[in-house]
C-alpha atoms as one frame of an Amber mdcrd trajectory, in Angstrom:
protein
  -2.449 -43.783  85.086  -3.870 -46.512  87.259  -5.842 -43.991  89.256  -7.449
 -42.804  85.985  -8.448 -46.327  85.007 -10.076 -46.822  88.461 -12.106 -43.569
  88.189 -13.382 -44.159  84.627 -16.891 -45.639  84.701 -17.046 -49.246  83.583
 -19.696 -50.654  81.173 -22.792 -52.113  82.897 -23.414 -55.912  82.264 -26.963
 -57.029  81.879 -27.212 -58.323  85.573 -26.031 -54.895  86.922 -27.950 -51.850
  87.773 -26.416 -48.453  88.248 -27.282 -47.063  91.666 -26.974 -43.394  91.896
 -24.766 -42.176  94.545 -23.581 -38.578  95.087 -19.953 -39.654  96.027 -19.459
 -42.811  93.746 -19.829 -42.729  90.045 -18.959 -46.552  89.565 -21.871 -48.908
  89.096 -22.453 -51.341  91.936 -24.160 -54.775  91.636 -27.661 -55.103  92.540
 -28.368 -58.564  94.211 -30.226 -60.708  91.753 -32.768 -63.163  93.343 -31.571
 -66.804  92.762 -33.098 -68.606  89.817 -33.427 -72.154  89.058 -30.196 -73.496
  87.578 -30.839 -75.799  84.554 -28.414 -78.751  84.772 -27.179 -80.167  81.422
 -28.946 -83.360  80.566 -26.776 -86.441  80.548 -25.706 -87.474  77.174 -27.124
 -90.918  76.591 -24.854 -91.540  73.624 -21.709 -91.238  75.554 -18.568 -92.084
  73.782 -15.737 -93.862  75.440 -12.312 -94.641  74.428 -11.984 -97.918  73.037
  -9.850-100.424  75.044  -8.102-101.738  71.890  -8.255 -98.908  69.292  -6.069
-100.738  66.938  -7.904-103.987  67.316 -10.374-105.683  64.968 -13.341-103.353
  64.337 -17.004-104.354  64.557 -20.148-102.516  64.224 -23.341-103.455  66.162
 -26.736-102.334  64.839 -30.007-103.050  66.571 -33.464-102.121  67.362 -36.246
-103.767  69.597 -36.588-106.696  67.250 -33.184-107.369  65.648 -29.515-107.212
  66.290 -26.628-107.476  63.680 -22.810-107.591  63.947 -20.736-106.431  61.135
 -17.082-107.354  60.803 -15.218-104.346  59.472 -11.661-105.835  59.941  -9.584
-108.139  57.875  -9.059-110.380  60.868 -10.669-113.683  61.531 -12.211-113.912
  64.934 -14.218-116.772  65.979 -17.854-115.924  66.753 -17.453-118.119  69.716
 -15.248-115.457  71.423 -18.162-112.966  71.725 -20.815-112.783  74.396 -23.303
-109.884  75.224 -25.215-109.209  78.299 -27.636-106.518  79.530 -26.546-104.272
  82.267 -29.030-103.486  85.064 -29.647 -99.965  86.290 -27.511-100.506  89.365
 -24.449-101.573  87.220 -24.754-105.308  87.727 -24.867-107.814  84.870 -28.524
-108.794  83.886 -30.048-112.033  83.083 -30.213-111.445  79.284 -27.128-112.933
  77.706 -26.165-114.244  74.194 -23.108-116.340  73.620 -21.627-115.991  70.182
 -21.027-119.852  69.798 -24.897-119.939  68.982 -23.828-118.486  65.545 -21.187
-121.172  65.060 -21.979-123.942  62.543 -19.666-126.544  60.848 -19.425-124.023
  58.006 -19.409-120.841  60.165 -16.686-120.145  62.608 -16.128-116.448  62.040
 -17.820-113.317  60.381 -15.847-112.482  57.256 -14.953-108.877  56.489 -18.027
-106.810  55.407 -20.366-109.649  56.358 -22.825-109.748  59.321 -24.435-112.254
  61.725 -27.677-111.465  63.431 -30.415-112.276  65.958 -34.118-111.633  65.365
 -37.291-112.066  67.316 -39.447-114.415  65.023 -43.099-113.351  64.574 -42.292
-109.832  65.940 -41.652-107.233  63.329 -42.830-104.136  65.200 -40.866-102.286
  64.688 -39.693-103.962  61.465 -36.264-105.630  61.572 -33.461-103.288  60.777
 -31.500-104.376  57.693 -28.391-102.138  57.606 -27.174-101.265  54.337 -23.627
-102.374  55.254 -25.229-105.961  55.808 -27.277-106.062  52.674 -24.215-105.727
  50.478 -22.787-109.148  51.300 -25.486-110.559  53.608 -25.693-112.193  56.970
 -23.911-115.501  57.308 -25.818-116.721  60.293 -29.234-115.827  61.888 -30.353
-116.923  65.402 -33.959-116.493  66.028 -36.041-116.557  69.161 -39.859-116.554
  69.273 -41.666-113.477  70.482 -44.185-115.670  72.294 -41.454-117.755  74.046
 -38.407-115.544  73.986 -35.313-116.979  75.470 -33.266-114.855  77.794 -31.032
-113.730  74.899 -32.571-110.287  74.235 -29.674-108.282  75.885 -30.101-105.264
  73.504 -33.970-104.786  74.046 -34.829-101.831  76.287 -36.177-102.583  79.631
 -37.149-100.273  82.589 -34.055-100.892  84.411 -31.621-101.680  81.616 -30.190
 -98.917  79.320 -26.907-100.591  78.303 -25.295-103.747  77.453 -21.925-105.083
  77.751 -19.753-106.736  74.860 -17.242-109.290  76.101 -14.447-110.880  73.966
 -13.012-113.993  75.614 -14.839-113.041  78.862 -13.111-109.566  78.883 -15.376
-106.528  78.730 -14.452-104.678  75.690 -17.240-102.261  75.241 -20.548-100.913
  76.919 -23.314 -99.903  74.454 -26.158 -97.602  74.913 -29.345 -99.425  74.063
 -31.158 -96.078  72.911 -28.333 -95.386  70.368 -29.019 -98.417  68.178 -25.422
 -98.435  66.995 -22.229 -99.273  68.847 -18.600 -99.557  67.628 -16.499-102.226
  69.249 -12.783-103.098  68.917 -11.277-106.541  70.092  -7.746-107.431  70.356
């Protein structure tokens, strides 16, 4: 039975050509010239496993002129515990940094559930500020503004030629890396 299977002609695949031979009835592969291999493009919206998946959930929304943080959890976490910093192309931390204590006031220590805090570039609304529907429902409890003509070094989420990501820290521990091009990042803190 095995000899019968070996002598039965096999179907020809698209890259094979039958080469007539007086003694062999089986197809043989014809060498195919090498072609350019198309490498898959890297996914810029890479997802990573959260370090604290059961932790307090926050969503970050951003574009070139505004940044919002939305508390999706029931936990009260001080805004002072957060800090954000851009990441250079070589993986080192950049100079653009925002420390959450800038959102803190005598009346604001944390972002309540389903509320937001934000940063905007005053005088630069091109593109227009984002206003996430989730933040419109209850509002933004605190806004920090920087002027477009005298920006501070706090624009960690704004695209730059050598910076495509920013890092989210909670109590000085890295808890997430966010792709700037994504415009959205999910963060979980302990």
